[in-house]
Coordinates of C-alpha atoms in Angstrom, one line a residue:
Chain J
X789 CA 11.2 40.8 3.3
X790 CA 7.7 39.8 2.3
X791 CA 5.0 42.0 4.0
X792 CA 2.2 40.5 5.4
X793 CA -1.2 42.3 4.2
X794 CA -2.9 43.6 6.8
X795 CA -6.6 43.4 5.5
X796 CA -8.7 40.0 6.1
X797 CA -9.3 39.6 2.2
X798 CA -5.7 40.2 1.5
X799 CA -5.0 37.6 4.5
X800 CA -7.1 35.0 2.8
X801 CA -5.4 35.5 -0.5
X802 CA -1.6 35.1 1.0
X803 CA -3.3 32.0 2.8
X804 CA -4.5 30.6 -0.4
X805 CA -1.2 31.3 -1.9
X806 CA 0.7 29.9 0.5
X807 CA -1.5 26.8 0.3
X808 CA -0.1 26.2 -3.2
X809 CA 3.2 26.1 -1.7
X810 CA 4.0 30.1 -2.8
X811 CA 7.5 30.5 -1.3
X812 CA 7.2 33.8 -0.6
X813 CA 3.5 33.9 0.8
X814 CA 5.2 31.0 3.6
X815 CA 8.1 33.3 3.7
X816 CA 5.3 36.4 4.7
X817 CA 3.4 34.1 6.9
X818 CA 6.6 32.9 8.8
X819 CA 8.0 36.3 9.5
X820 CA 4.7 37.4 10.6
X821 CA 4.5 34.5 13.1
X822 CA 8.0 33.8 14.0
X823 CA 8.0 36.4 17.3
X824 CA 5.0 34.9 18.8
X825 CA 5.6 31.3 18.2
X826 CA 9.4 31.6 19.2
X827 CA 8.4 33.3 22.7
X828 CA 5.7 31.4 23.4
X829 CA 7.6 28.1 22.8
X830 CA 10.7 30.0 24.9
X831 CA 8.1 30.5 27.6
X832 CA 6.7 27.0 27.8
X833 CA 10.1 25.6 27.9
X834 CA 11.2 27.7 30.6
X835 CA 13.8 29.0 27.9
X836 CA 15.8 25.8 27.3
X837 CA 17.6 27.0 24.0
X838 CA 18.5 23.6 22.9
X839 CA 14.8 23.0 23.0
X840 CA 13.2 26.4 21.4
X841 CA 15.0 26.2 18.2
X842 CA 14.3 23.1 17.3
X843 CA 10.8 23.3 18.3
X844 CA 10.0 26.6 16.3
X845 CA 11.8 25.1 13.5
X846 CA 9.6 21.9 13.3
X847 CA 6.5 23.9 14.0
X848 CA 7.0 26.0 10.8
X849 CA 8.2 23.2 8.7
X850 CA 5.2 21.4 9.5
X851 CA 3.6 24.5 8.9
X852 CA 4.5 24.4 5.4
X853 CA 3.5 20.7 5.0
X854 CA 0.3 21.1 6.8
X855 CA -1.2 24.4 5.8
X856 CA -2.9 23.0 2.8
X857 CA -5.4 21.7 5.4
X858 CA -5.6 24.6 7.6
X859 CA -9.3 25.8 7.1
X860 CA -9.1 29.5 9.1
X861 CA -9.1 32.3 6.5
X862 CA -8.1 35.0 8.8
X863 CA -4.8 35.6 11.0
X864 CA -6.2 34.4 14.3
X865 CA -7.0 31.6 12.9
X866 CA -3.5 30.9 11.7
X867 CA -2.0 31.8 15.0
X868 CA -4.1 29.5 16.8
X869 CA -3.7 26.7 14.4
X870 CA 0.4 27.3 14.8
X871 CA -0.2 27.7 18.8
X872 CA -1.6 24.2 18.7
X873 CA 0.8 22.6 16.8
X874 CA 3.3 24.2 18.8
X875 CA 1.6 23.1 21.7
X876 CA 2.1 19.5 20.5
X877 CA 5.8 20.0 19.3
X878 CA 6.7 21.3 23.3
X879 CA 4.9 18.4 24.8
X880 CA 7.2 15.7 22.5
X881 CA 10.3 18.0 22.8
X882 CA 10.1 18.1 26.8
X883 CA 8.9 14.3 27.1
X884 CA 12.0 13.5 24.8
X885 CA 14.5 15.4 26.9
X886 CA 13.1 14.1 30.3
X887 CA 13.6 11.1 29.0
X888 CA 17.1 11.7 27.5
X889 CA 17.8 13.6 31.1
X890 CA 17.6 10.5 33.0
X891 CA 20.4 8.8 30.9
X892 CA 22.6 11.8 31.3
X893 CA 24.5 13.7 33.7
X894 CA 22.5 17.0 34.6
X895 CA 24.1 20.0 32.7
X896 CA 25.3 22.4 35.2
X897 CA 23.4 25.6 35.5
X898 CA 26.2 27.9 34.1
X899 CA 26.9 25.6 31.1
X900 CA 25.4 28.0 28.3
X901 CA 22.3 26.1 28.2
X902 CA 20.0 29.0 28.9
X903 CA 22.4 31.9 27.6
X904 CA 21.2 31.6 24.0
X905 CA 21.3 35.2 23.1
X906 CA 17.6 35.2 21.4
X907 CA 16.2 34.3 24.6
X908 CA 17.6 37.5 26.5
X909 CA 15.6 40.6 26.5
X910 CA 17.5 43.8 25.1
X911 CA 20.0 45.0 27.3
X912 CA 20.7 41.8 29.4
X913 CA 22.5 40.0 26.8
X914 CA 26.1 41.0 28.7
X915 CA 25.1 40.6 32.1
X916 CA 25.1 37.3 33.9
X917 CA 22.7 39.0 36.7
X918 CA 20.3 40.0 34.2
X919 CA 20.4 36.5 32.5
X920 CA 19.8 34.9 35.5
X921 CA 17.1 37.1 36.2
X922 CA 16.0 36.6 32.9
X923 CA 15.7 32.9 33.0
X924 CA 14.1 33.2 36.4
X925 CA 11.3 35.2 34.7
X926 CA 10.8 32.8 31.8
X927 CA 10.1 30.0 34.4
X928 CA 7.9 31.7 36.0
X929 CA 5.9 32.9 33.0
X930 CA 5.9 29.4 31.7
X931 CA 4.6 27.8 35.1
X932 CA 2.1 30.5 35.0
X933 CA 0.8 29.8 31.6
X934 CA 0.9 26.0 32.5
X935 CA -1.9 26.8 35.1
X936 CA -4.5 28.4 32.0
X937 CA -6.9 26.2 30.1
X938 CA -5.9 26.1 26.6
X939 CA -8.6 28.4 25.8
X940 CA -7.2 30.8 28.5
X941 CA -3.9 30.5 27.1
X942 CA -4.9 31.4 23.3
X943 CA -6.6 34.4 24.5
X944 CA -3.5 35.7 26.3
X945 CA -1.3 34.3 24.0
X946 CA -3.0 36.1 21.4
X947 CA -3.9 39.2 23.0
X948 CA -0.5 40.1 24.6
X949 CA 2.0 38.4 22.3
X950 CA 0.6 38.3 18.8
X951 CA -1.7 41.2 18.9
X952 CA -5.2 39.7 17.9
X953 CA -8.5 41.0 18.7
X954 CA -11.1 40.2 20.9
X955 CA -12.9 39.4 17.9
X956 CA -10.7 37.7 15.7
X957 CA -9.9 35.7 18.8
X958 CA -13.7 34.8 19.4
X959 CA -13.7 33.6 15.8
X960 CA -10.8 31.2 16.7
X961 CA -12.7 29.7 19.4
X962 CA -15.7 29.7 18.2
X963 CA -17.2 31.8 21.0
X964 CA -18.9 35.3 21.6
X965 CA -16.7 38.2 22.4
X966 CA -17.9 38.6 25.7
X967 CA -17.0 35.1 26.4
X968 CA -13.5 36.1 25.6
X969 CA -13.5 38.9 27.6
X970 CA -14.4 36.2 30.4
X971 CA -11.9 34.1 29.5
X972 CA -9.1 37.0 29.4
X973 CA -10.3 38.3 32.5
X974 CA -10.1 35.1 34.5
X975 CA -6.6 34.1 32.6
X976 CA -5.2 37.2 33.8
X977 CA -6.6 36.9 37.4
X978 CA -4.7 33.3 37.1
X979 CA -1.3 34.7 35.8
X980 CA -1.7 37.5 38.6
X981 CA -1.4 35.1 41.5
X982 CA 0.9 33.2 40.0
X983 CA 3.7 36.0 38.7
X984 CA 3.5 37.9 41.6
X985 CA 5.5 41.4 41.4
X986 CA 6.3 42.9 38.1
X987 CA 9.6 42.4 37.0
X988 CA 11.1 46.0 37.1
X989 CA 9.8 46.1 40.8
X990 CA 11.4 42.7 41.4
X991 CA 14.5 44.2 40.0
X992 CA 15.0 47.4 42.1
X993 CA 13.8 45.5 45.3
X994 CA 16.6 43.2 44.8
X995 CA 18.9 46.0 44.1
X996 CA 17.7 47.3 47.1
X997 CA 18.9 44.0 49.1
X998 CA 22.1 43.8 47.9
Chain B
X124 CA -20.3 47.7 31.5
X125 CA -19.3 44.3 33.1
X126 CA -16.0 44.0 35.0
X127 CA -14.7 42.0 32.0
X128 CA -15.8 44.6 29.4
X129 CA -14.2 47.2 31.8
X130 CA -10.6 45.4 32.2
X131 CA -10.4 45.0 28.0
X132 CA -11.0 48.9 27.9
X133 CA -8.1 49.2 30.0
X134 CA -6.1 47.0 28.7
X135 CA -6.6 48.4 25.3
X136 CA -5.8 51.9 26.1
X137 CA -2.5 50.5 28.4
X138 CA -1.4 48.6 25.1
X139 CA -1.7 51.9 23.0
X140 CA 0.0 53.6 25.4
X141 CA -2.9 56.1 26.2
X142 CA -4.1 57.8 29.2
X143 CA -6.2 55.3 31.0
X144 CA -10.1 56.6 31.1
X145 CA -10.9 54.9 34.3
X146 CA -8.7 54.4 37.1
X147 CA -7.9 50.8 38.1
X148 CA -9.7 49.0 41.2
X149 CA -7.8 47.1 43.2
X150 CA -8.5 43.5 41.3
X151 CA -8.0 45.6 38.2
X152 CA -5.0 46.8 38.9
X153 CA -3.2 43.5 39.7
X154 CA -4.8 42.0 36.5
X155 CA -3.1 44.7 34.3
X156 CA -0.1 44.1 36.0
X157 CA -0.2 40.4 34.9
X158 CA -1.0 41.6 31.5
X159 CA 2.0 43.9 31.4
X160 CA 4.4 41.3 32.6
X161 CA 3.1 38.9 29.8
X162 CA 3.5 41.5 27.6
X163 CA 7.3 42.1 28.8
X164 CA 8.2 38.3 26.6
X165 CA 7.9 41.3 23.5
X166 CA 11.1 42.0 24.4
X167 CA 12.4 38.7 23.9
X168 CA 14.2 39.2 20.1
X169 CA 14.6 36.1 18.0
X170 CA 18.1 35.6 16.7
X171 CA 18.5 36.9 13.1
X172 CA 20.9 34.0 12.4
X173 CA 18.0 31.7 13.4
X174 CA 15.3 33.2 11.7
X175 CA 17.3 33.7 8.1
X176 CA 17.9 30.0 8.4
X177 CA 15.0 28.6 9.0
X178 CA 13.4 30.8 6.1
X179 CA 15.7 29.4 3.9
X180 CA 14.6 26.1 5.0
X181 CA 11.1 27.1 4.6
X182 CA 11.5 28.6 1.1
X183 CA 13.4 25.8 0.0
X184 CA 10.5 23.1 1.2
X185 CA 8.0 25.3 -0.5
X186 CA 9.5 25.2 -3.9
X187 CA 10.0 21.4 -3.1
X188 CA 6.7 20.9 -2.5
X189 CA 5.6 23.1 -5.6
X190 CA 7.8 21.1 -8.0
X191 CA 6.2 17.6 -6.7
X192 CA 2.8 19.2 -7.1
X193 CA 4.0 20.6 -10.8
X194 CA 7.6 19.5 -11.8
X195 CA 7.8 21.7 -14.6
X196 CA 8.0 24.4 -11.7
X197 CA 10.6 22.5 -10.5
X198 CA 13.7 24.7 -8.6
X199 CA 13.2 26.9 -11.1
X200 CA 13.7 29.8 -8.9
X201 CA 15.3 28.1 -6.2
X202 CA 18.9 28.7 -5.1
X203 CA 21.4 27.3 -7.4
X204 CA 22.9 25.6 -3.6
X205 CA 20.6 23.8 -1.5
X206 CA 21.3 23.3 1.9
X207 CA 21.1 19.6 2.9
X208 CA 18.7 19.8 5.4
X209 CA 16.4 21.2 2.6
X210 CA 16.7 18.2 0.3
X211 CA 16.3 15.9 3.3
X212 CA 12.7 15.9 3.6
X213 CA 11.8 15.7 -0.2
X214 CA 14.3 12.8 -0.7
X215 CA 12.5 11.0 2.5
X216 CA 9.4 11.5 0.6
X217 CA 10.6 10.2 -2.5
X218 CA 11.9 6.9 -0.5
X219 CA 8.6 6.8 1.1
X220 CA 7.0 6.7 -2.2
X221 CA 9.2 4.5 -3.9
X222 CA 8.7 2.2 -0.9
X223 CA 5.1 2.1 -0.8
X224 CA 5.4 1.9 -4.6
X225 CA 7.5 -1.2 -3.7
X226 CA 5.1 -2.6 -1.4
X227 CA 1.7 -2.1 -3.4
X228 CA 3.6 -4.1 -6.0
X229 CA 4.8 -7.0 -3.9
X230 CA 1.5 -7.1 -2.6
X231 CA 0.2 -7.7 -6.1
X232 CA 2.7 -9.8 -6.9
X233 CA 2.0 -11.9 -4.0
X234 CA -2.0 -11.7 -4.9
X235 CA -1.1 -12.6 -8.2
X236 CA 0.8 -15.8 -7.3
X237 CA -1.7 -17.0 -4.4
X238 CA -4.2 -16.7 -7.3
X239 CA -2.0 -18.3 -9.8
X240 CA -1.3 -21.1 -7.5
X241 CA -4.9 -22.3 -7.1
X242 CA -5.7 -21.6 -11.1
X243 CA -6.4 -24.1 -13.4
X244 CA -5.4 -24.8 -17.0
X245 CA -7.2 -22.8 -18.8
X246 CA -7.3 -19.8 -16.7
X247 CA -5.0 -16.5 -17.6
X248 CA -2.8 -17.0 -14.7
X249 CA -2.0 -20.5 -15.2
X250 CA 0.9 -19.6 -17.1
X251 CA 2.1 -18.2 -14.3
X252 CA 1.8 -21.4 -12.0
X253 CA 3.8 -23.3 -14.5
X254 CA 6.0 -20.5 -14.6
X255 CA 6.8 -20.7 -11.1
X256 CA 7.1 -24.5 -10.9
X257 CA 9.7 -23.9 -13.6
X258 CA 11.4 -21.8 -11.2
X259 CA 11.0 -24.0 -8.2
X260 CA 12.4 -26.7 -10.2
X261 CA 15.5 -25.1 -11.4
X262 CA 16.2 -24.0 -8.2
X263 CA 16.2 -27.5 -6.0
X264 CA 18.5 -28.3 -3.8
X265 CA 20.2 -31.3 -5.9
X266 CA 18.5 -34.4 -7.6
X267 CA 16.7 -35.7 -4.6
X268 CA 14.8 -32.4 -4.0
X269 CA 14.4 -32.0 -7.4
X270 CA 12.7 -35.3 -8.0
X271 CA 10.5 -34.7 -4.9
X272 CA 9.2 -31.9 -6.2
X273 CA 8.6 -33.5 -9.4
X274 CA 6.7 -35.6 -8.0
X275 CA 5.0 -32.9 -5.9
X276 CA 3.9 -31.0 -9.2
X277 CA 2.6 -34.4 -10.9
X278 CA 0.5 -34.6 -8.1
X279 CA -1.0 -31.1 -8.6
X280 CA -1.3 -31.6 -12.3
X281 CA -3.5 -34.8 -11.5
X282 CA -5.5 -33.1 -9.1
X283 CA -6.0 -29.9 -11.5
X284 CA -7.0 -32.2 -14.4
X285 CA -9.6 -33.9 -12.2
X286 CA -10.8 -30.7 -11.5
X287 CA -11.0 -29.5 -15.0
X288 CA -12.9 -32.6 -16.2
X289 CA -15.4 -32.4 -13.1
X290 CA -16.1 -28.6 -13.8
X291 CA -17.2 -29.5 -17.0
X292 CA -14.7 -27.1 -18.5
X293 CA -13.9 -27.2 -22.3
X294 CA -12.3 -29.7 -24.3
X295 CA -9.5 -27.6 -24.9
X296 CA -8.7 -26.4 -21.3
X297 CA -9.0 -30.4 -20.6
X298 CA -6.5 -31.2 -23.2
X299 CA -4.1 -28.7 -21.6
X300 CA -4.5 -30.1 -18.5
X301 CA -3.8 -33.3 -19.6
X302 CA -0.8 -31.8 -21.3
X303 CA 0.3 -30.7 -18.2
X304 CA -0.1 -34.0 -16.7
X305 CA 1.6 -35.7 -19.5
X306 CA 4.9 -33.6 -18.9
X307 CA 4.6 -33.5 -15.5
X308 CA 4.3 -37.2 -15.6
X309 CA 7.9 -37.3 -17.8
X310 CA 9.7 -34.8 -15.7
X311 CA 8.8 -37.0 -12.2
X312 CA 9.8 -40.1 -13.9
X313 CA 12.6 -39.1 -15.5
X314 CA 13.9 -37.4 -12.3
X315 CA 13.5 -40.3 -10.3
X316 CA 14.9 -42.9 -12.9
X317 CA 17.9 -39.9 -12.3
X318 CA 18.5 -41.0 -9.1
X319 CA 21.2 -42.9 -7.8
X320 CA 20.4 -46.3 -6.5
X321 CA 20.5 -45.4 -2.9
X322 CA 18.5 -42.5 -3.3
X323 CA 15.9 -44.1 -5.6
X324 CA 14.4 -46.7 -3.5
X325 CA 12.5 -44.2 -1.4
X326 CA 11.2 -41.8 -4.1
X327 CA 10.5 -45.1 -6.4
X328 CA 7.5 -45.5 -4.1
X329 CA 6.4 -42.3 -4.4
X330 CA 5.9 -42.2 -7.6
X331 CA 4.4 -45.4 -8.0
X332 CA 1.9 -44.5 -5.7
X333 CA 1.5 -40.9 -7.7
X334 CA 1.1 -42.9 -11.2
X335 CA -1.6 -44.9 -9.5
X336 CA -3.8 -42.3 -8.6
X337 CA -2.8 -40.7 -11.9
X338 CA -4.3 -43.7 -13.7
X339 CA -7.1 -43.9 -11.6
X340 CA -8.1 -39.7 -12.3
X341 CA -7.5 -40.9 -16.1
X342 CA -9.9 -43.4 -15.9
X343 CA -12.5 -41.6 -13.7
X344 CA -12.2 -38.7 -16.2
X345 CA -12.6 -40.9 -19.1
X346 CA -16.3 -41.2 -18.8
X347 CA -16.7 -37.4 -18.9
X348 CA -14.9 -36.6 -22.0
X349 CA -15.4 -36.9 -25.7
X350 CA -13.7 -39.0 -27.9
X351 CA -11.2 -37.1 -29.1
X352 CA -10.1 -37.0 -25.2
X353 CA -10.6 -40.4 -24.4
X354 CA -8.3 -41.1 -27.1
X355 CA -5.6 -38.9 -25.6
X356 CA -6.3 -40.2 -22.3
X357 CA -6.1 -43.8 -23.2
X358 CA -2.8 -43.2 -24.9
X359 CA -1.5 -41.7 -21.5
X360 CA -3.3 -44.4 -19.3
X361 CA -0.8 -46.9 -21.3
X362 CA 2.1 -44.9 -20.6
X363 CA 1.5 -44.9 -17.3
X364 CA 1.0 -48.6 -17.2
X365 CA -2.4 -49.6 -17.7
X366 CA -2.4 -52.7 -19.3
X367 CA -6.7 -52.9 -19.5
X368 CA -6.6 -50.6 -22.8
X369 CA -7.4 -51.8 -26.1
X370 CA -5.0 -52.0 -28.8
X371 CA -4.8 -52.4 -32.3
X372 CA -2.5 -54.2 -34.4
X373 CA -4.5 -55.0 -37.8
X374 CA -7.1 -53.4 -40.1
X375 CA -8.6 -55.1 -42.6
X376 CA -11.0 -54.3 -45.6
X377 CA -12.5 -57.2 -47.4
X378 CA -14.8 -56.2 -50.6
X379 CA -17.9 -58.4 -50.6
X380 CA -20.4 -58.6 -53.5
X381 CA -21.2 -55.3 -55.2
X382 CA -20.3 -52.3 -53.2
X383 CA -20.1 -53.8 -49.7
X384 CA -17.7 -55.3 -47.4
X385 CA -16.2 -55.6 -44.3
X386 CA -13.9 -54.0 -42.2
X387 CA -12.0 -56.1 -39.4
X388 CA -10.2 -54.9 -36.7
X389 CA -7.5 -56.9 -34.5
X390 CA -6.1 -55.9 -31.3
X391 CA -6.5 -56.7 -27.4
X392 CA -8.7 -55.8 -24.8
X393 CA -12.1 -55.3 -26.8
X394 CA -14.5 -55.3 -24.2
X395 CA -18.0 -56.8 -24.7
X396 CA -20.1 -53.5 -26.3
X397 CA -16.7 -51.8 -28.0
X398 CA -17.7 -49.7 -30.7
X399 CA -15.6 -48.9 -33.9
X400 CA -14.6 -45.7 -34.9
X401 CA -14.4 -44.6 -38.3
X402 CA -13.7 -41.3 -39.4
X403 CA -14.1 -40.2 -36.2
X404 CA -17.4 -41.8 -35.8
X405 CA -18.8 -44.5 -33.7
X406 CA -20.2 -47.4 -35.4
X407 CA -21.7 -51.2 -33.6
X408 CA -19.8 -54.0 -34.8
X409 CA -21.3 -56.8 -36.3
X410 CA -19.3 -58.8 -34.9
X411 CA -17.1 -59.6 -31.9
X412 CA -15.0 -62.4 -30.8
X413 CA -15.1 -63.4 -27.3
X414 CA -11.4 -63.3 -26.6
X415 CA -12.2 -59.7 -27.3
X416 CA -9.3 -59.7 -29.5
X417 CA -11.7 -59.3 -33.1
X418 CA -14.4 -57.6 -34.6
X419 CA -16.0 -56.7 -37.8
X420 CA -17.9 -53.9 -39.3
X421 CA -20.4 -54.4 -42.2
X422 CA -19.0 -51.7 -45.1
X423 CA -21.4 -50.3 -47.1
X424 CA -20.8 -48.4 -50.5
X425 CA -17.0 -46.9 -50.5
X426 CA -18.3 -43.3 -51.4
X427 CA -14.7 -42.1 -49.9
X428 CA -13.0 -45.3 -51.0
X429 CA -10.0 -43.1 -52.1
X430 CA -9.8 -41.2 -48.9
X431 CA -7.8 -42.6 -46.1
X432 CA -10.1 -43.3 -42.5
X433 CA -8.7 -43.1 -39.1
X434 CA -9.8 -46.5 -37.7
X435 CA -10.4 -47.4 -34.1
X436 CA -12.4 -48.8 -31.2
X437 CA -13.7 -47.7 -27.9
X438 CA -14.5 -49.7 -25.4
X439 CA -17.3 -49.0 -23.0
X440 CA -15.4 -47.8 -20.1
X441 CA -14.1 -44.8 -22.3
X442 CA -10.9 -46.4 -23.2
X443 CA -10.0 -45.6 -27.1
X444 CA -7.5 -46.3 -29.7
X445 CA -6.9 -45.6 -33.0
X446 CA -5.0 -47.5 -35.5
X447 CA -1.4 -46.6 -36.0
X448 CA -1.9 -45.8 -39.4
X449 CA -5.3 -44.7 -41.5
X450 CA -6.7 -47.0 -43.7
X451 CA -7.8 -46.9 -47.3
X452 CA -10.8 -49.1 -48.1
X453 CA -10.0 -49.1 -52.0
X454 CA -6.5 -50.8 -51.0
X455 CA -8.1 -53.3 -49.7
X456 CA -6.3 -53.7 -46.0
X457 CA -4.1 -51.7 -44.0
X458 CA -2.3 -53.7 -41.4
X459 CA -0.9 -51.6 -38.2
X460 CA 0.6 -52.6 -34.9
X461 CA 0.2 -50.5 -32.1
X462 CA -1.8 -47.7 -31.1
X463 CA -1.3 -43.8 -32.3
X464 CA -1.8 -40.6 -31.2
X465 CA -5.2 -39.2 -31.9
X466 CA -5.6 -37.6 -35.1
X467 CA -7.9 -34.7 -36.3
X468 CA -10.5 -36.6 -38.1
X469 CA -11.0 -38.5 -34.8
X470 CA -11.8 -35.4 -33.3
X471 CA -15.3 -35.5 -35.0
X472 CA -17.2 -37.0 -32.3
X473 CA -20.6 -36.0 -32.5
X474 CA -22.3 -37.9 -30.2
X475 CA -23.7 -40.2 -32.8
X476 CA -23.3 -43.7 -32.9
X477 CA -23.1 -45.5 -35.7
X478 CA -23.7 -49.5 -36.8
X479 CA -23.7 -51.2 -40.2
X480 CA -22.3 -49.4 -43.1
X481 CA -20.2 -46.5 -42.1
X482 CA -20.3 -44.4 -45.1
X483 CA -21.5 -40.8 -44.8
X484 CA -23.8 -39.4 -47.3
X485 CA -25.1 -43.1 -47.8
X486 CA -29.2 -43.3 -47.4
X487 CA -30.6 -45.2 -44.4
X488 CA -32.2 -47.6 -46.9
X489 CA -29.1 -48.8 -48.6
X490 CA -27.0 -48.6 -45.5
X491 CA -27.2 -49.4 -42.2
X492 CA -28.4 -46.9 -39.6
X493 CA -25.4 -45.1 -37.7
X494 CA -26.1 -46.1 -33.9
X495 CA -27.5 -43.4 -31.5

C-alpha cells in the first residue's frame, strides 16, 4: 500500500503525479480519502448500502478522470473537492432512487438493504438490535448534516471525519481561521439541536427501559 | 478568547485525548457532545473487498488514461488480465472519439457537397458536383426518373454556363461549362428518346422547353465570348435545333492577275455585316450577295499559299462557322460542305478585324488594312 506523504510539498508532488495519471499516486490519494468519503456518503444517504458503494465508486472514478482540473495543491482542498463531487453524486443518486421507488414495491426493512457490514460500527455486525440502532443513528446524523450550510458541512466533515486543521479549511473556503471557528461553533450548535443524546447514553437508557 | 476559539481549543484537546484545560460551560458541553457523536462515524469501516476492488479499478483507469496520453506506456505495468469495468470506460471514449471523428467528417463532407452544388466549371469542387450527378443518374429509379434527372441536370448546366459567361470567367472555364452543357444535352436527349412511347410524350415537352432555354442561353452568350468560343457555341446551337446559324458549303480561291486573287465563301445564313475568318483572323468581305449565301474577300500576296488556312464566317450576332476542311490557296480551290468543329488556328482571335488582303506580314501599302 502506498503511503500518502504528510508534508504539504510532498502532497503537492503526489497531486502532480496523480494529474499525470500515475497509478500509485492515485491509489495513495484514494486510500487516504476513502474512509472520509465513504462515511460522508453513508451518512448523507442514511446508510443505504445499494447507493453508498455506487456513489463512492463514482466519486473516485470521477476523481481519476478529473484530477487534472483540480487546482488545489494541499490536502484540505483535495478533500473539499472530493466532497463537492460526492455531494453532486449523492443528490443524483437519491433523486434516481426516488424515481425508482415510485415504480417499485418498497423493500421490507429487514431485507438487507441496510445490512451491509461495511456500514456497521465495529462490534455491531452480529447484533440485529445494534444494526437497527446504527441505522437510526446514521439517519439522525444525515438529517442533522442536512440542516447545515454547505460551508458548515465542509468544516465539520473536514474537522471530525478528515482530520483537517482550521487553517487548512480556511484555505479551502477562502476565509480567515477565525471565520472557520465561527462556522464550526454554529455548525456544532445546529448539530447539537438535532442529534439529542449521545449514542452511548441512548444505548444505556434503552437497556434500562428493557 | 472568543467562545469560538475556546470551543476549538476544547475540541482539539478532546480529539487528542488530552485533559481539558478548561471546564466546559453548559453551551460548550453540548457542542463538544455533538462533535463527539459526529466523530463516532469514524467507527464505520469500509468493506475491505469493496475498497480493494475499487482501488484496482482506479489503477486500471489511471493506466488507461496514461496510455491515451502516451501510447508508449499502454498497459506496460498493468495486470495481465483486466476486469471488464476497467475496460469499459476507455472503450466508451474510443467510441466517442470515433463518433466525433465521423460526425466531423460528415460535417466536412456535407459542407463540401453543399459548396460543390453551387460550384461552377473551373472551380476546384466542380468535379465533385459532376461526380455527384453521375451517381445520382446511376441510382435513378428507372428510365423515367433518369430522364427527368437528366433534364434537370441539363437545366443546371445551362444555368452554370450563363453564370460563367456573365461573371466574365476565363475562356477555358467557359469551354468547360459548354462541354458540360453539350454532354448534358446528349444525356437528356438520349434518355428521353430511349423512353417508351407512352412515357416519352410528357418528358419530350420538358426536353424541348429546356433545349429552347439552351438556345436562348447560347445566343445570349455569343456576344460575350471570343471567336473560338463563338465557333463552338454556334456548333452547339445548330445541334440543339437552331437553324438560323451560318453554314459553309464551299470555299474557292481564284487567282487574279499578279499575286492577288479572290476568296469566295458559299453557304447559308450570311447575315448583313458578316465577316470572313481566315487563319483565325476576321476580314471584311469585299462583296456579299443579298441572299446571304455568298461573300468574297480580295486576296493579296500568297505568302502562305503552301499552308492550309482555316476559313469561316462570323455574323454580327456572334454565330460563326468554319469550313469543314482548311483551304490551301495554292491549290486554287477547296470545296467542303457543312461546318466543322473549331480548329486551334481559329482560336487566334486577337480582337483585330481585317479586310482586303488577309496575308499576315504584308505591308499596308501593298495589301488592304485589316479591319479593326
